[in-house]
Short mmCIF file of C-alpha atoms in Angstrom, two decimals:
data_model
loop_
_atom_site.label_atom_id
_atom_site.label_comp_id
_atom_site.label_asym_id
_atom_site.label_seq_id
_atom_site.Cartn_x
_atom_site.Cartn_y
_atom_site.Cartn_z
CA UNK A 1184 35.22 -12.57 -1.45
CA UNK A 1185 34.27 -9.02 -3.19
CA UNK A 1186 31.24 -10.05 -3.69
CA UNK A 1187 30.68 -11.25 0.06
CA UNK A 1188 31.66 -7.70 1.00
CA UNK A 1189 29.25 -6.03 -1.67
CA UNK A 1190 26.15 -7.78 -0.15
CA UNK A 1191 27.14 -7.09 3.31
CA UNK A 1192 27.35 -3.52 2.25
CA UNK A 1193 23.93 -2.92 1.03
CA UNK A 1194 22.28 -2.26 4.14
CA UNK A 1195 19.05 -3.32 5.90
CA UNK A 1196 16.84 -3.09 2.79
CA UNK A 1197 18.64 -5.94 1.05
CA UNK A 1198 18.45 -8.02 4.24
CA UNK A 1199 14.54 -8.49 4.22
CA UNK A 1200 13.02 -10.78 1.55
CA UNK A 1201 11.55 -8.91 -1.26
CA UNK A 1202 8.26 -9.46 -2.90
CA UNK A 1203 7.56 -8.70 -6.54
CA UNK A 1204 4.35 -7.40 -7.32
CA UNK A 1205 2.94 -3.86 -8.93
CA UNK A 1206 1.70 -0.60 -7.07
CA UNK A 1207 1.26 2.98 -8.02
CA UNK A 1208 1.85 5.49 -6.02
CA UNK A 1209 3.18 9.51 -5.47
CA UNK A 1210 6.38 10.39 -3.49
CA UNK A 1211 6.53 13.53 -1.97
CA UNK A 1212 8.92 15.35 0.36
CA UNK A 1213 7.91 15.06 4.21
CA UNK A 1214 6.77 19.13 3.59
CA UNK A 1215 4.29 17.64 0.85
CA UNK A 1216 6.10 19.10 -2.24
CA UNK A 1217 5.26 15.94 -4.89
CA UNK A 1218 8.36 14.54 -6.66
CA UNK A 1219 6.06 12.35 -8.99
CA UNK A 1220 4.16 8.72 -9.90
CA UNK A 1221 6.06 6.20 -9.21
CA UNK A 1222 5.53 2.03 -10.17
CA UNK A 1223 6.55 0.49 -6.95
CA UNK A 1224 8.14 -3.23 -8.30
CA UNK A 1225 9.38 -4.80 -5.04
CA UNK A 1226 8.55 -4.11 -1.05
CA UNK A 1227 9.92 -6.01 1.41
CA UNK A 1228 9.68 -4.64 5.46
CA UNK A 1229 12.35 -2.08 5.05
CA UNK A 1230 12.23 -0.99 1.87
CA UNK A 1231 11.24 -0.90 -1.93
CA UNK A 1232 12.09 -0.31 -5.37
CA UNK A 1233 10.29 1.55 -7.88
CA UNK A 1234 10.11 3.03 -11.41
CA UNK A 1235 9.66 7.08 -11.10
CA UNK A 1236 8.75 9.88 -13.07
CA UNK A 1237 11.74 11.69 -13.12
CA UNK A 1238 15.21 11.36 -11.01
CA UNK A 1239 15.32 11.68 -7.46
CA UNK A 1240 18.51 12.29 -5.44
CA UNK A 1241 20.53 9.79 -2.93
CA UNK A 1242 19.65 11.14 0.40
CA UNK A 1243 16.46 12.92 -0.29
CA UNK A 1244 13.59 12.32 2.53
CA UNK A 1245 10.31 10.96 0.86
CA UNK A 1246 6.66 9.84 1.80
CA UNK A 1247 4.51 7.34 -0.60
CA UNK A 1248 1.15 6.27 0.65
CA UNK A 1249 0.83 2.29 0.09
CA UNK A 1250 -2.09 0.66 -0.21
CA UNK A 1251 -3.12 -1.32 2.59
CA UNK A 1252 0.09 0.09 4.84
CA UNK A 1253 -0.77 3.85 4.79
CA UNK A 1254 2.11 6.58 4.85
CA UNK A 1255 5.57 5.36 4.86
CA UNK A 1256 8.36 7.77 5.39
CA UNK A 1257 12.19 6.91 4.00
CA UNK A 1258 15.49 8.05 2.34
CA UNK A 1259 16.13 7.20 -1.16
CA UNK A 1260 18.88 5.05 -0.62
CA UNK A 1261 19.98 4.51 -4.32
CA UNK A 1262 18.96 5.71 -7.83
CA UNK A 1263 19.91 4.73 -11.23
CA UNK A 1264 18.04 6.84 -13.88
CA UNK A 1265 14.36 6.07 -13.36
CA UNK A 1266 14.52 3.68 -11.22
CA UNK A 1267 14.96 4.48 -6.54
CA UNK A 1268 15.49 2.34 -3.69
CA UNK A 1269 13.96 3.61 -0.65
CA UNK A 1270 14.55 2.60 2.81
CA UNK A 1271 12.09 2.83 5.14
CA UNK A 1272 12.35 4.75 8.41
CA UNK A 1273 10.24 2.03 10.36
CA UNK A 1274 9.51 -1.81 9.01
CA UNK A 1275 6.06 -2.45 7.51
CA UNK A 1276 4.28 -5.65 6.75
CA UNK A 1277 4.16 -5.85 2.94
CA UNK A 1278 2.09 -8.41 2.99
CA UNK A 1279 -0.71 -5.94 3.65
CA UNK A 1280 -0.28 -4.54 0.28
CA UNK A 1281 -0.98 -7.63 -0.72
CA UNK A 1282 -4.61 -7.73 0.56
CA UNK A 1283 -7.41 -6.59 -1.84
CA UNK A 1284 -9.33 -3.13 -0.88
CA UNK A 1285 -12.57 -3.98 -0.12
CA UNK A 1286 -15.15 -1.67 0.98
CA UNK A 1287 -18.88 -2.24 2.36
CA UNK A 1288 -20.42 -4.00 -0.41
CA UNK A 1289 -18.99 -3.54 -4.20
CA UNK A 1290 -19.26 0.10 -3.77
CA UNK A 1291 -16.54 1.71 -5.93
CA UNK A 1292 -15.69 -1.13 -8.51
CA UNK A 1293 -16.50 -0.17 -11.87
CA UNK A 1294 -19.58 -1.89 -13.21
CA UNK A 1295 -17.42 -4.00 -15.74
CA UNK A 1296 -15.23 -5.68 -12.84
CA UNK A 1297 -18.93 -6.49 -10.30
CA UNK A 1298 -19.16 -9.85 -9.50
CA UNK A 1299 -23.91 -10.01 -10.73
CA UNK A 1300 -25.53 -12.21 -9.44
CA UNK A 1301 -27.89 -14.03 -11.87
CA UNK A 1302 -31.61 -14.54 -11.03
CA UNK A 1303 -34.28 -16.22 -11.79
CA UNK A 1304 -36.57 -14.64 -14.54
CA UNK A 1305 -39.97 -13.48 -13.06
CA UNK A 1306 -43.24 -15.05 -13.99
#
């Protein structure tokens, strides 16, 4: 029964499926003041959790850029040493973070990671 209650308690962002996957990005404060890197390990639509650089209080207003979504504005909603829970101020689709950044071409990718095409030798 507690642990019906302890679920029920833990608000929207534990109510949307969460996806596991790995994305960098920088937290600031909605002024712009950076708060540091952070490894973002799960997103869902209202929220994420994420490795950071240093601690960041319960309550504090934040902004990460994620790739594919753009800025996303939030409260940290819980933090335990490194590691923050943010909950987003409006749902995203994390399944756009998903999709690969592509640009016109391969413009951008290292040369090492290009996709050559081999042709024929000339005679």
């Amino acid at each position: 029964m507690d642990e019906e209650r302890d679920i029920s308690d833990r608000g929207p962002a534990r109510a949307a499926p969460r996806d596991s996957l790995f994305l960098l990005t920088t937290l600031c404060t909605p002024e712009g003041a950076e708060l540091g890197k952070a490894r973002i390990r799960n997103l869902s639509a209202t929220g994420l959790m994420a490795d950071c650089e240093r601690a960041i209080a319960v309550g504090a207003s934040v902004m990460c850029d994620l790739r594919g979504v753009g800025k996303v504005s939030g409260i940290i909603a819980w933090s335990r040493d490194d590691k923050i829970g943010m909950a987003f101020d409006e749902a995203i689709d994390p399944q756009l973070a998903r999709k690969p950044v592509s640009g016109k071409g391969q413009q951008g990718v290292p040369d090492y990671l290009r996709t050559h095409q081999m042709q024929a030798p000339r005679r």
